Short mmCIF file of C-alpha atoms in Angstrom, two decimals:
data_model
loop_
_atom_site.label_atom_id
_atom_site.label_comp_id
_atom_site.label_asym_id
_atom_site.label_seq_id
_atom_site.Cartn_x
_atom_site.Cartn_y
_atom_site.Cartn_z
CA UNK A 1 15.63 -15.47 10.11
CA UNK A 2 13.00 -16.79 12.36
CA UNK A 3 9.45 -16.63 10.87
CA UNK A 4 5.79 -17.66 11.87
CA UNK A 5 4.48 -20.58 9.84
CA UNK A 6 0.59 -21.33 9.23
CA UNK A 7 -0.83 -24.37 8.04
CA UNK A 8 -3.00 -25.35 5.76
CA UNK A 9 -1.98 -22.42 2.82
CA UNK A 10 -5.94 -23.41 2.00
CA UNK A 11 -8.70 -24.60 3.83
CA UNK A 12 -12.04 -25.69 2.10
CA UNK A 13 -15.59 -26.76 4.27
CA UNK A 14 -19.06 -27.03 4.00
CA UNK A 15 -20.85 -24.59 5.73
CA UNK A 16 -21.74 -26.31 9.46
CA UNK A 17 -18.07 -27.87 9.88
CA UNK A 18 -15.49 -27.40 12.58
CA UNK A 19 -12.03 -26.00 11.02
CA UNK A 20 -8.58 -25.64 12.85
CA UNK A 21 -6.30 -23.33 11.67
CA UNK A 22 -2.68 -24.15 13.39
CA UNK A 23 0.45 -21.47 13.71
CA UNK A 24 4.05 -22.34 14.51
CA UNK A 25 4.69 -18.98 16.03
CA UNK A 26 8.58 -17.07 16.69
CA UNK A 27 10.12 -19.34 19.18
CA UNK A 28 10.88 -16.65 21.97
CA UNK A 29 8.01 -14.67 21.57
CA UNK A 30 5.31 -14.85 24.35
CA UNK A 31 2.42 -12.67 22.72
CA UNK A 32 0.41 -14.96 20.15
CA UNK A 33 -2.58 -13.42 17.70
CA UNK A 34 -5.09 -14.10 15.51
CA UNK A 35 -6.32 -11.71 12.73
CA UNK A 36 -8.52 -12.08 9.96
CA UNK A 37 -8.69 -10.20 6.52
CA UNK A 38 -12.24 -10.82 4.36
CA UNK A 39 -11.39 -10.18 0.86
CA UNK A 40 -10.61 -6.25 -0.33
CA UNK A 41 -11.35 -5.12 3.56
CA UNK A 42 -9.40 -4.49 6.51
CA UNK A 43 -7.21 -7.18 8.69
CA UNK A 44 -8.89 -7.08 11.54
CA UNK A 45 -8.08 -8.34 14.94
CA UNK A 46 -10.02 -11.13 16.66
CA UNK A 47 -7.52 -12.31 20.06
CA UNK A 48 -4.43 -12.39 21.60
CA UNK A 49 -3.21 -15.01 23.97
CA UNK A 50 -0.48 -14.85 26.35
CA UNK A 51 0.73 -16.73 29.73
CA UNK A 52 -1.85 -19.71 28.22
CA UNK A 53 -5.05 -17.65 28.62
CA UNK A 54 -7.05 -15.15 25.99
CA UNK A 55 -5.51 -11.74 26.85
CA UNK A 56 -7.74 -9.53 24.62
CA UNK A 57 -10.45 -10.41 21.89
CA UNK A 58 -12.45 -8.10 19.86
CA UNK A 59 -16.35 -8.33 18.81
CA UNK A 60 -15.92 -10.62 16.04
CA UNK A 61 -14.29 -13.66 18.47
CA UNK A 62 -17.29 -14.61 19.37
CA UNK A 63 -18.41 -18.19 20.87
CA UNK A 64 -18.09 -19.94 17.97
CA UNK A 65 -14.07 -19.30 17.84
CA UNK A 66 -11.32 -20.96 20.40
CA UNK A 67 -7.76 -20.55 20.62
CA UNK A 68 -5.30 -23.27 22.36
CA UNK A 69 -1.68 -23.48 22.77
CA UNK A 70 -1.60 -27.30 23.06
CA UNK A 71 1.97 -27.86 23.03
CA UNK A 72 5.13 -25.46 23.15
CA UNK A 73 5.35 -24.71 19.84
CA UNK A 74 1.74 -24.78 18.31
CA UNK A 75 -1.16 -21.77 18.36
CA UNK A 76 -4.35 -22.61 16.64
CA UNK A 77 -8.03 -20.92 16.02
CA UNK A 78 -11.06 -23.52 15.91
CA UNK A 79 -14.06 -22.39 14.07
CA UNK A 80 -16.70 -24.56 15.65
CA UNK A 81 -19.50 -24.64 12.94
CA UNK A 82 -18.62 -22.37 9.84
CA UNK A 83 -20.49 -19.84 8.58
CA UNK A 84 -20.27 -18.55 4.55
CA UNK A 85 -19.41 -14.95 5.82
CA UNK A 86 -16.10 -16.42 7.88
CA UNK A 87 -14.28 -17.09 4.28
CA UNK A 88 -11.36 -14.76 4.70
CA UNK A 89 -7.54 -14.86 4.93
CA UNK A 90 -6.87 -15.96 8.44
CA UNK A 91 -3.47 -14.49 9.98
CA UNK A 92 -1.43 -15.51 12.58
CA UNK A 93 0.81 -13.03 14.47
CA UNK A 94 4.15 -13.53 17.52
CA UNK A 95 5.70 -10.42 19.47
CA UNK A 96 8.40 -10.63 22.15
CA UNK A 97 8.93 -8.06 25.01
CA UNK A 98 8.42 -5.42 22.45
CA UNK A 99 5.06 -4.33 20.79
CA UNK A 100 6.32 -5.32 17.23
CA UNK A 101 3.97 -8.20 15.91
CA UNK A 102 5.31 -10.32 13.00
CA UNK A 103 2.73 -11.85 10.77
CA UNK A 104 2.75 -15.59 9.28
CA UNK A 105 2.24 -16.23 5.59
CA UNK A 106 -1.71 -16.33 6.28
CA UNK A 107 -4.30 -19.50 5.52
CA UNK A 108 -6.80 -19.16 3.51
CA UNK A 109 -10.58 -20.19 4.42
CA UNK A 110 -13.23 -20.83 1.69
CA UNK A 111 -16.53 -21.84 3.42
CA UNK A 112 -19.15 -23.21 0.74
CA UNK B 1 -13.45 4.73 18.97
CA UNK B 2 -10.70 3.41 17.29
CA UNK B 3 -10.85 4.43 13.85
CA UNK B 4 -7.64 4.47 11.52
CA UNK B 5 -7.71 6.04 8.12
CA UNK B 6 -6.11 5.81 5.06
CA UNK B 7 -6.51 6.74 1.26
CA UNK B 8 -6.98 3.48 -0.49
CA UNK B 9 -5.03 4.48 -3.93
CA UNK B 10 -3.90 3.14 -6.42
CA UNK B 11 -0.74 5.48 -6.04
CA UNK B 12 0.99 5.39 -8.98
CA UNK B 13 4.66 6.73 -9.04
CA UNK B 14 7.53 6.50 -11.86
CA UNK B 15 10.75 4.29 -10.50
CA UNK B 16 13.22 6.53 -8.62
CA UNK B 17 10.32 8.62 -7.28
CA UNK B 18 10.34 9.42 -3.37
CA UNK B 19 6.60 8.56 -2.50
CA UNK B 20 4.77 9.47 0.63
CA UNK B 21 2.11 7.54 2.12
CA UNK B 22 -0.69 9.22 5.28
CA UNK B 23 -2.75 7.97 7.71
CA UNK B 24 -5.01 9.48 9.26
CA UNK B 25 -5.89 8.18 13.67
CA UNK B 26 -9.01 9.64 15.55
CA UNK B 27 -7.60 8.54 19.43
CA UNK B 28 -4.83 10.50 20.79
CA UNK B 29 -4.35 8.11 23.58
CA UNK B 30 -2.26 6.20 20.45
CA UNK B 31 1.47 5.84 21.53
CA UNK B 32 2.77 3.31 18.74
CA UNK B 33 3.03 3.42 15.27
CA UNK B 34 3.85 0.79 12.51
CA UNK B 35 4.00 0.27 8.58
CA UNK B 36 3.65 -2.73 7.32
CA UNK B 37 3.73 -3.82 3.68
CA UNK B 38 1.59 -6.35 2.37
CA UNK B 39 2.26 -8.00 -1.59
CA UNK B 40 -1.11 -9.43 -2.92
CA UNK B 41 -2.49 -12.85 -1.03
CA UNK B 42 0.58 -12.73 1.66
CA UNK B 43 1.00 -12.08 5.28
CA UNK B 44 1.30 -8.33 6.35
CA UNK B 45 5.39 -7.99 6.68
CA UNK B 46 6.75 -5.26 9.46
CA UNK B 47 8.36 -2.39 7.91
CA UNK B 48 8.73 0.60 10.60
CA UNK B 49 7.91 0.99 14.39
CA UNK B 50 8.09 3.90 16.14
CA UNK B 51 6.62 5.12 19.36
CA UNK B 52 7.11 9.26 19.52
CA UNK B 53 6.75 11.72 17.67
CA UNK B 54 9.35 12.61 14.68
CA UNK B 55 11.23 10.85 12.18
CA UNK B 56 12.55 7.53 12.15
CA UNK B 57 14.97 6.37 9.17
CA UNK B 58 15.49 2.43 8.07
CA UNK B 59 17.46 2.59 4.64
CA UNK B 60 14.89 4.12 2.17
CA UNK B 61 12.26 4.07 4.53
CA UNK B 62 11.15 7.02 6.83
CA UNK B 63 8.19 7.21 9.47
CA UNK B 64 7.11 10.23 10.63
CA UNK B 65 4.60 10.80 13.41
CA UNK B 66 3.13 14.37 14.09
CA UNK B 67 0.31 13.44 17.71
CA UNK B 68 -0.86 16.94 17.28
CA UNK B 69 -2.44 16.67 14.07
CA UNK B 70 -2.76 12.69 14.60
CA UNK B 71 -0.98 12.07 11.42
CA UNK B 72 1.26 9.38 10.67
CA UNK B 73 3.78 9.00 7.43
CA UNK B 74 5.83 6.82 5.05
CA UNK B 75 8.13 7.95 3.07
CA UNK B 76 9.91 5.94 0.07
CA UNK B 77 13.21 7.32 -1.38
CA UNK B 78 14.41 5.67 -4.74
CA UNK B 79 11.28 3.68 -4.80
CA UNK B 80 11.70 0.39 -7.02
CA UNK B 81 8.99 -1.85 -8.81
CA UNK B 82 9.29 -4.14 -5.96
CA UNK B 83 8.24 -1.76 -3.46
CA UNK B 84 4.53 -2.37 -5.72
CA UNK B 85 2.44 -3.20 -2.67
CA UNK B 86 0.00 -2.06 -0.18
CA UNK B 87 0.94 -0.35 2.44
CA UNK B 88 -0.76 -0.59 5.93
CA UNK B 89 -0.79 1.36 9.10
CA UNK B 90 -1.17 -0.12 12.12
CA UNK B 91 -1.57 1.18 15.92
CA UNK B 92 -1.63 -0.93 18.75
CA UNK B 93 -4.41 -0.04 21.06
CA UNK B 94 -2.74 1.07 24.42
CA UNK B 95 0.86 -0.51 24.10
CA UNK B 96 0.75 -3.06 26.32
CA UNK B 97 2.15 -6.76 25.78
CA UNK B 98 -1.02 -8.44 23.75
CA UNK B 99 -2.73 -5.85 22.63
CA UNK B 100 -4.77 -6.11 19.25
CA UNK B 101 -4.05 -3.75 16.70
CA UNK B 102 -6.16 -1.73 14.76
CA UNK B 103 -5.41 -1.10 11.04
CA UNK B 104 -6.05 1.30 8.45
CA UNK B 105 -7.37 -0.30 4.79
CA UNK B 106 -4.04 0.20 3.58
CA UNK B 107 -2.67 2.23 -0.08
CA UNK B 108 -2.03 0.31 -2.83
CA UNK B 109 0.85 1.26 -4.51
CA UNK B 110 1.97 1.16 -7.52
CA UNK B 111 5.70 1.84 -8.81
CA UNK B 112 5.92 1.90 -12.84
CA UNK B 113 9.54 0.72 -14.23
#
């Protein structure tokens, strides 16, 4: 069965450091998400991306995050200069024509 | 405002008990529901989608939506220790391709063998 892959499982940084996150989403789907879940809180949405440009993004996306789709097959979210408060699970998510939005395995991001 | 609600838990059922789990939605402009289950440190996994009102059946698994009271269910039947969990709502915000979607805090669940 077709899945979404993230990579790293675990990121560690100093405080001040660029991190990308990358995501092998579903091959057919066209819709491409990140989310992020802060330890015993919400997930909570940050963008979407389809047809190669940002679709929707919420409050928390803020200049300091960037997505790409740099090849066919890749997705990624680039923290420019970390922050202690974005430590969280990071989560990425494919859909196809319908609305249902499958969810990778997650990486998780320990800023120190 | 897009505000989804749910009672955090633990729920804690005996095996073989049919559990139901509520959420709560403040904007009746919602058109889509899921449930998604979520085991400790892993990715949120799809469980039910449904876009109307009623019920919608998958195995042991029933969704029901009720718009007028903006009230969304999950219902277990012959709930197992590996259905231990929490459980999340989730509504997309308008139902369009790429939309974001907003979810509750989820139940955590607990099935004793």
């Amino acid at each position: 069965e077709p899945e979404v892959t993230q990579t790293p499982s675990h990121q560690v940084t100093q405080m001040g450091q660029e991190v990308i996150l990358r995501c092998v989403p579903i091959s057919n789907h066209l819709y491409f998400y990140w989310y992020r879940q802060i330890l015993g809180q919400k997930v909570e949405f940050l963008v979407s991306f389809y047809n190669n440009e940002i679709s929707e993004k919420s409050e928390i996306f803020d200049d300091q995050f960037s997505v790409e789709r740099p090849d066919g097959s890749n997705f990624t979210l680039k923290i420019r200069s970390t922050k202690l408060e974005d430590s969280a699970m990071y989560f990425c998510a494919s859909s196809g024509v319908l609305d249902e939005q499958y969810f990778g395995p997650g990486t998780r991001l320990t800023v120190t | 405002q897009k505000e989804v609600e749910q009672d955090p838990g633990p729920l804690s059922v005996p095996e073989g008990a049919i559990v139901s789990l509520n959420c709560t939605y403040s904007n009746s402009a919602f058109q889509y529901f899921m449930w998604y289950r979520q085991y400790s440190r892993k990715g949120p996994e799809l469980l039910m989608y449904t876009y109307s009102s009623g019920n919608k059946e998958d195995g042991r698994f029933t969704a029901q939506v009720d718009k007028s009271s903006k009230y969304i269910s999950l219902f277990i039947r012959d709930s197992q220790p590996s259905d231990s969990a929490t459980y999340l709502c989730a509504i997309p915000d308008s139902g369009g391709g790429a939309d974001g979607l907003t979810f509750g805090k989820g139940t955590h669940l607990i099935i004793q063998p």
